[in-house]
PDB file of C-alpha atoms in Angstrom:
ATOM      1  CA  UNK A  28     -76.713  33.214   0.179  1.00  0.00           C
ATOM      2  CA  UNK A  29     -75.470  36.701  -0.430  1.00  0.00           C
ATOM      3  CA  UNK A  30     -78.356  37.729  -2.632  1.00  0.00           C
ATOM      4  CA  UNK A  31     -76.765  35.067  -5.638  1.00  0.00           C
ATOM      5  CA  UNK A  32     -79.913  32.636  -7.073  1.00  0.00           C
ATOM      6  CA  UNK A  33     -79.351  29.658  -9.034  1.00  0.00           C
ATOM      7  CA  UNK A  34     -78.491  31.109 -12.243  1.00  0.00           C
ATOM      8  CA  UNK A  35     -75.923  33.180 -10.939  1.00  0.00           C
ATOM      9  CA  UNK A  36     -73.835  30.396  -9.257  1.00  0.00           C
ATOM     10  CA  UNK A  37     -74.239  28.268 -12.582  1.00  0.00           C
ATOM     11  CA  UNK A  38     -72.776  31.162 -14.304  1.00  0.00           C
ATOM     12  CA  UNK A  39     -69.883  31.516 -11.969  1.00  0.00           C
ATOM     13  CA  UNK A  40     -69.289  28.066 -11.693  1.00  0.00           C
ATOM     14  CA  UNK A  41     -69.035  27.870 -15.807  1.00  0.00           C
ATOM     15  CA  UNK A  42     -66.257  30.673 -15.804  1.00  0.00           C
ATOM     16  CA  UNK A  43     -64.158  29.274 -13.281  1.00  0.00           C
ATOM     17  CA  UNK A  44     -64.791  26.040 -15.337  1.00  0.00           C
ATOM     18  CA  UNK A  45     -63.528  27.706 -18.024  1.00  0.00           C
ATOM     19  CA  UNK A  46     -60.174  30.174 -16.475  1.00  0.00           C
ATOM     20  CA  UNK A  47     -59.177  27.567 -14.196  1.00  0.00           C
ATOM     21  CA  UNK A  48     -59.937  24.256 -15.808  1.00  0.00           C
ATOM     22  CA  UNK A  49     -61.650  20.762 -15.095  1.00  0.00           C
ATOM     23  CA  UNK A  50     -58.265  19.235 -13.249  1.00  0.00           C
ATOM     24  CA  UNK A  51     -57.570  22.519 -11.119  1.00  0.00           C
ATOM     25  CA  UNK A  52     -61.184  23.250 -10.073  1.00  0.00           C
ATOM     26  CA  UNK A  53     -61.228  20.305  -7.334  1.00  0.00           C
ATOM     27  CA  UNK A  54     -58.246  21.420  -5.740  1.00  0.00           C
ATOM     28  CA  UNK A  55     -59.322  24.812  -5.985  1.00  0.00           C
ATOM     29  CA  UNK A  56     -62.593  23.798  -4.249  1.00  0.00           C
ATOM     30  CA  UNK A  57     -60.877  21.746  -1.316  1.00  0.00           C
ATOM     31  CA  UNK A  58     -58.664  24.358  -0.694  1.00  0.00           C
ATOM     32  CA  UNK A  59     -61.051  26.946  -0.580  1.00  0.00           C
ATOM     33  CA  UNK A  60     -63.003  24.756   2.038  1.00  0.00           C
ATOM     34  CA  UNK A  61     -60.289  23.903   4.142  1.00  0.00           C
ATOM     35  CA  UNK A  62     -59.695  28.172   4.375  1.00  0.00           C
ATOM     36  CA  UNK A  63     -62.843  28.559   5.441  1.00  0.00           C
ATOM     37  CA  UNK A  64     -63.257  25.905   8.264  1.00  0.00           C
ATOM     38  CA  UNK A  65     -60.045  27.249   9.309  1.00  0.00           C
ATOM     39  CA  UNK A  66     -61.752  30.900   9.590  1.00  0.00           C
ATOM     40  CA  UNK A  67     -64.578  29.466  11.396  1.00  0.00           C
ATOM     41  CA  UNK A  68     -62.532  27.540  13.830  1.00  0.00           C
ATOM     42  CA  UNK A  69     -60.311  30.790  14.443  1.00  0.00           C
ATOM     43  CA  UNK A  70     -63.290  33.090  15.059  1.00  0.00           C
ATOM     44  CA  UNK A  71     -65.281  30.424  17.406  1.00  0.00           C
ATOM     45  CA  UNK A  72     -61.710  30.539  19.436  1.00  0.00           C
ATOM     46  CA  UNK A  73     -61.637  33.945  19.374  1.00  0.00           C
ATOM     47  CA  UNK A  74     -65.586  34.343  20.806  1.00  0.00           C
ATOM     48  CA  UNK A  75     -64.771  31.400  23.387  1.00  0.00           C
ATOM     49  CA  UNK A  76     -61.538  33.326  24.622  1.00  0.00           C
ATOM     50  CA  UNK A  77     -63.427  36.900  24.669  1.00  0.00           C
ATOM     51  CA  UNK A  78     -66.491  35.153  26.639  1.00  0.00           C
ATOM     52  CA  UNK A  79     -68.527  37.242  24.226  1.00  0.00           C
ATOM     53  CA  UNK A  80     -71.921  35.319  25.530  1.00  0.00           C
ATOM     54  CA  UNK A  81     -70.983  35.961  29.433  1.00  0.00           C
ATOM     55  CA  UNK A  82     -70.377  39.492  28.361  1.00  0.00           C
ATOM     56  CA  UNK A  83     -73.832  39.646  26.881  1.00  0.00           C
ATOM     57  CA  UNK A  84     -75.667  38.116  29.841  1.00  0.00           C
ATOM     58  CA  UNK A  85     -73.851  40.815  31.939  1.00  0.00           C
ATOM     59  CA  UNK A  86     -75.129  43.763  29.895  1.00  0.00           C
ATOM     60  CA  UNK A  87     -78.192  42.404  29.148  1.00  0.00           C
ATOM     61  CA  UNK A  88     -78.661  42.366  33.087  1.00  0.00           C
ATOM     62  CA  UNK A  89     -77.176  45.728  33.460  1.00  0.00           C
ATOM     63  CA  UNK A  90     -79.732  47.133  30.778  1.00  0.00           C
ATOM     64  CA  UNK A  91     -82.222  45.677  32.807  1.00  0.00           C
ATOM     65  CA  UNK A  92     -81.259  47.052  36.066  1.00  0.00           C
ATOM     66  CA  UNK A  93     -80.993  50.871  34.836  1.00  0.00           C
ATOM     67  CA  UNK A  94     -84.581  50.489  32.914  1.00  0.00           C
ATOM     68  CA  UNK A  95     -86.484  48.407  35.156  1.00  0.00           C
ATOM     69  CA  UNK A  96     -84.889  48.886  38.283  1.00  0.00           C
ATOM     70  CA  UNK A  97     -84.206  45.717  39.374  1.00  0.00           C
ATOM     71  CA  UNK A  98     -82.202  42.595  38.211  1.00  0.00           C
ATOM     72  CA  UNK A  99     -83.541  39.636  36.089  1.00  0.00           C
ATOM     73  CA  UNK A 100     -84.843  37.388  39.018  1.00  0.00           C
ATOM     74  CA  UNK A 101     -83.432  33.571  38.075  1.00  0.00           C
ATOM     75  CA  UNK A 102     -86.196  30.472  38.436  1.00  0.00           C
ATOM     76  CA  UNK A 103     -85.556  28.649  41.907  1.00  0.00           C
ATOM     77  CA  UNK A 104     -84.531  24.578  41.398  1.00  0.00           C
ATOM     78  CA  UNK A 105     -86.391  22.611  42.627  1.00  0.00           C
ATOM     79  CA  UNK A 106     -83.912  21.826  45.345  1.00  0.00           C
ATOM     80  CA  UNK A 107     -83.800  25.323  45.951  1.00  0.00           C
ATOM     81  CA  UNK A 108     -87.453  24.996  46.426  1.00  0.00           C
ATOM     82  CA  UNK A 109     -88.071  22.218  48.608  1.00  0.00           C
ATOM     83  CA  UNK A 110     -84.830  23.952  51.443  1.00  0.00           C
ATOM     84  CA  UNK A 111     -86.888  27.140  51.402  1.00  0.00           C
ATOM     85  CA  UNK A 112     -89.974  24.942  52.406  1.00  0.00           C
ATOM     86  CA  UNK A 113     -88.362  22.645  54.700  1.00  0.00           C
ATOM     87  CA  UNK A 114     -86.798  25.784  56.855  1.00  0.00           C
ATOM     88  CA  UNK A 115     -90.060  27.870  56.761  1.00  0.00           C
ATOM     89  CA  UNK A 116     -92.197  24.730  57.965  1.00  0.00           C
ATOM     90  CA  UNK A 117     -89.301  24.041  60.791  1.00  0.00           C
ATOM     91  CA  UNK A 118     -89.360  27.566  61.774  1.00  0.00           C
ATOM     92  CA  UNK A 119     -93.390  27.711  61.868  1.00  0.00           C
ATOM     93  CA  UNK A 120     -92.956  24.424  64.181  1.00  0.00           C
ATOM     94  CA  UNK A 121     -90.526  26.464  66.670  1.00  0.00           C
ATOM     95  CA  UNK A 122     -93.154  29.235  67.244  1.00  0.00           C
TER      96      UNK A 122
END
Protein backbone atom coordinates (compact mmCIF):
# COMPACT_ATOMS: atom_id res chain seq x y z
CA UNK A 1 0.00 0.00 0.00
CA UNK A 2 1.96 2.92 -1.31
CA UNK A 3 5.35 1.47 -0.50
CA UNK A 4 4.41 2.10 3.67
CA UNK A 5 5.25 -1.47 5.78
CA UNK A 6 4.08 -2.08 9.14
CA UNK A 7 6.33 0.04 11.04
CA UNK A 8 5.62 2.96 9.16
CA UNK A 9 1.79 2.97 9.66
CA UNK A 10 2.42 2.26 13.51
CA UNK A 11 4.48 5.30 13.47
CA UNK A 12 1.92 7.42 11.76
CA UNK A 13 -0.80 6.13 13.58
CA UNK A 14 1.18 7.10 17.06
CA UNK A 15 1.56 10.84 15.85
CA UNK A 16 -1.83 11.38 14.88
CA UNK A 17 -2.50 9.65 18.30
CA UNK A 18 -0.61 12.11 19.71
CA UNK A 19 -1.60 15.84 17.51
CA UNK A 20 -5.07 14.90 17.28
CA UNK A 21 -5.96 12.93 20.36
CA UNK A 22 -7.73 9.60 21.53
CA UNK A 23 -11.51 11.29 21.36
CA UNK A 24 -10.89 13.08 17.86
CA UNK A 25 -9.08 10.19 16.10
CA UNK A 26 -12.48 8.11 15.54
CA UNK A 27 -14.18 10.84 14.02
CA UNK A 28 -11.27 11.68 12.15
CA UNK A 29 -11.16 8.07 10.87
CA UNK A 30 -15.00 7.87 9.88
CA UNK A 31 -14.79 10.91 8.20
CA UNK A 32 -11.91 10.17 6.31
CA UNK A 33 -13.74 6.89 5.16
CA UNK A 34 -16.87 8.31 4.31
CA UNK A 35 -14.52 10.90 1.78
CA UNK A 36 -13.19 8.22 0.26
CA UNK A 37 -16.25 5.96 -0.58
CA UNK A 38 -17.63 9.11 -1.75
CA UNK A 39 -14.50 9.45 -4.29
CA UNK A 40 -14.93 5.98 -5.33
CA UNK A 41 -18.59 6.22 -5.93
CA UNK A 42 -17.97 9.59 -7.97
CA UNK A 43 -15.24 8.11 -10.18
CA UNK A 44 -17.21 4.62 -10.85
CA UNK A 45 -20.12 7.25 -12.07
CA UNK A 46 -17.90 9.03 -13.94
CA UNK A 47 -16.34 5.61 -15.87
CA UNK A 48 -20.10 4.29 -16.19
CA UNK A 49 -21.21 7.71 -17.84
CA UNK A 50 -17.91 7.90 -20.17
CA UNK A 51 -18.52 4.04 -21.19
CA UNK A 52 -14.77 3.88 -20.70
CA UNK A 53 -14.95 -0.20 -21.13
CA UNK A 54 -17.15 0.09 -24.54
CA UNK A 55 -14.58 2.60 -25.58
CA UNK A 56 -11.86 0.08 -24.94
CA UNK A 57 -13.51 -2.85 -26.73
CA UNK A 58 -13.84 -0.41 -29.72
CA UNK A 59 -10.13 0.42 -29.90
CA UNK A 60 -9.00 -2.67 -28.94
CA UNK A 61 -10.92 -3.91 -32.19
CA UNK A 62 -9.71 -1.05 -34.19
CA UNK A 63 -5.99 -1.94 -33.16
CA UNK A 64 -6.74 -5.18 -34.32
CA UNK A 65 -8.12 -4.36 -37.62
CA UNK A 66 -5.09 -1.97 -38.75
CA UNK A 67 -2.41 -4.77 -37.46
CA UNK A 68 -3.99 -7.88 -38.36
CA UNK A 69 -6.22 -6.96 -40.95
CA UNK A 70 -9.25 -8.20 -39.95
CA UNK A 71 -11.71 -7.83 -36.96
CA UNK A 72 -11.78 -10.00 -33.74
CA UNK A 73 -14.16 -12.83 -35.03
CA UNK A 74 -16.89 -13.36 -31.90
CA UNK A 75 -17.66 -17.31 -30.82
CA UNK A 76 -21.08 -18.41 -32.51
CA UNK A 77 -24.00 -19.48 -29.65
CA UNK A 78 -24.98 -22.29 -29.79
CA UNK A 79 -28.27 -21.16 -31.21
CA UNK A 80 -26.38 -19.44 -33.67
CA UNK A 81 -24.93 -22.78 -34.37
CA UNK A 82 -27.61 -25.14 -34.65
CA UNK A 83 -29.72 -22.14 -37.50
CA UNK A 84 -26.54 -22.26 -39.55
CA UNK A 85 -26.90 -26.17 -39.54
CA UNK A 86 -30.50 -26.44 -39.88
CA UNK A 87 -30.44 -24.00 -43.20
CA UNK A 88 -27.31 -25.68 -44.75
CA UNK A 89 -28.90 -29.30 -44.24
CA UNK A 90 -32.41 -27.80 -45.75
CA UNK A 91 -30.61 -26.29 -48.56
CA UNK A 92 -28.45 -29.62 -49.27
CA UNK A 93 -32.09 -31.38 -49.22
CA UNK A 94 -33.39 -28.84 -52.07
CA UNK A 95 -30.51 -29.78 -54.46
Amino acid sequence: MFGIGMPELIVILVVALIIIGPKKLPDLAKSLGKGLAEFRHATDDVKESLNVDQIKDEVDDFKDSVLYGKKKQEPESNDRKAENETEESVDKGLE
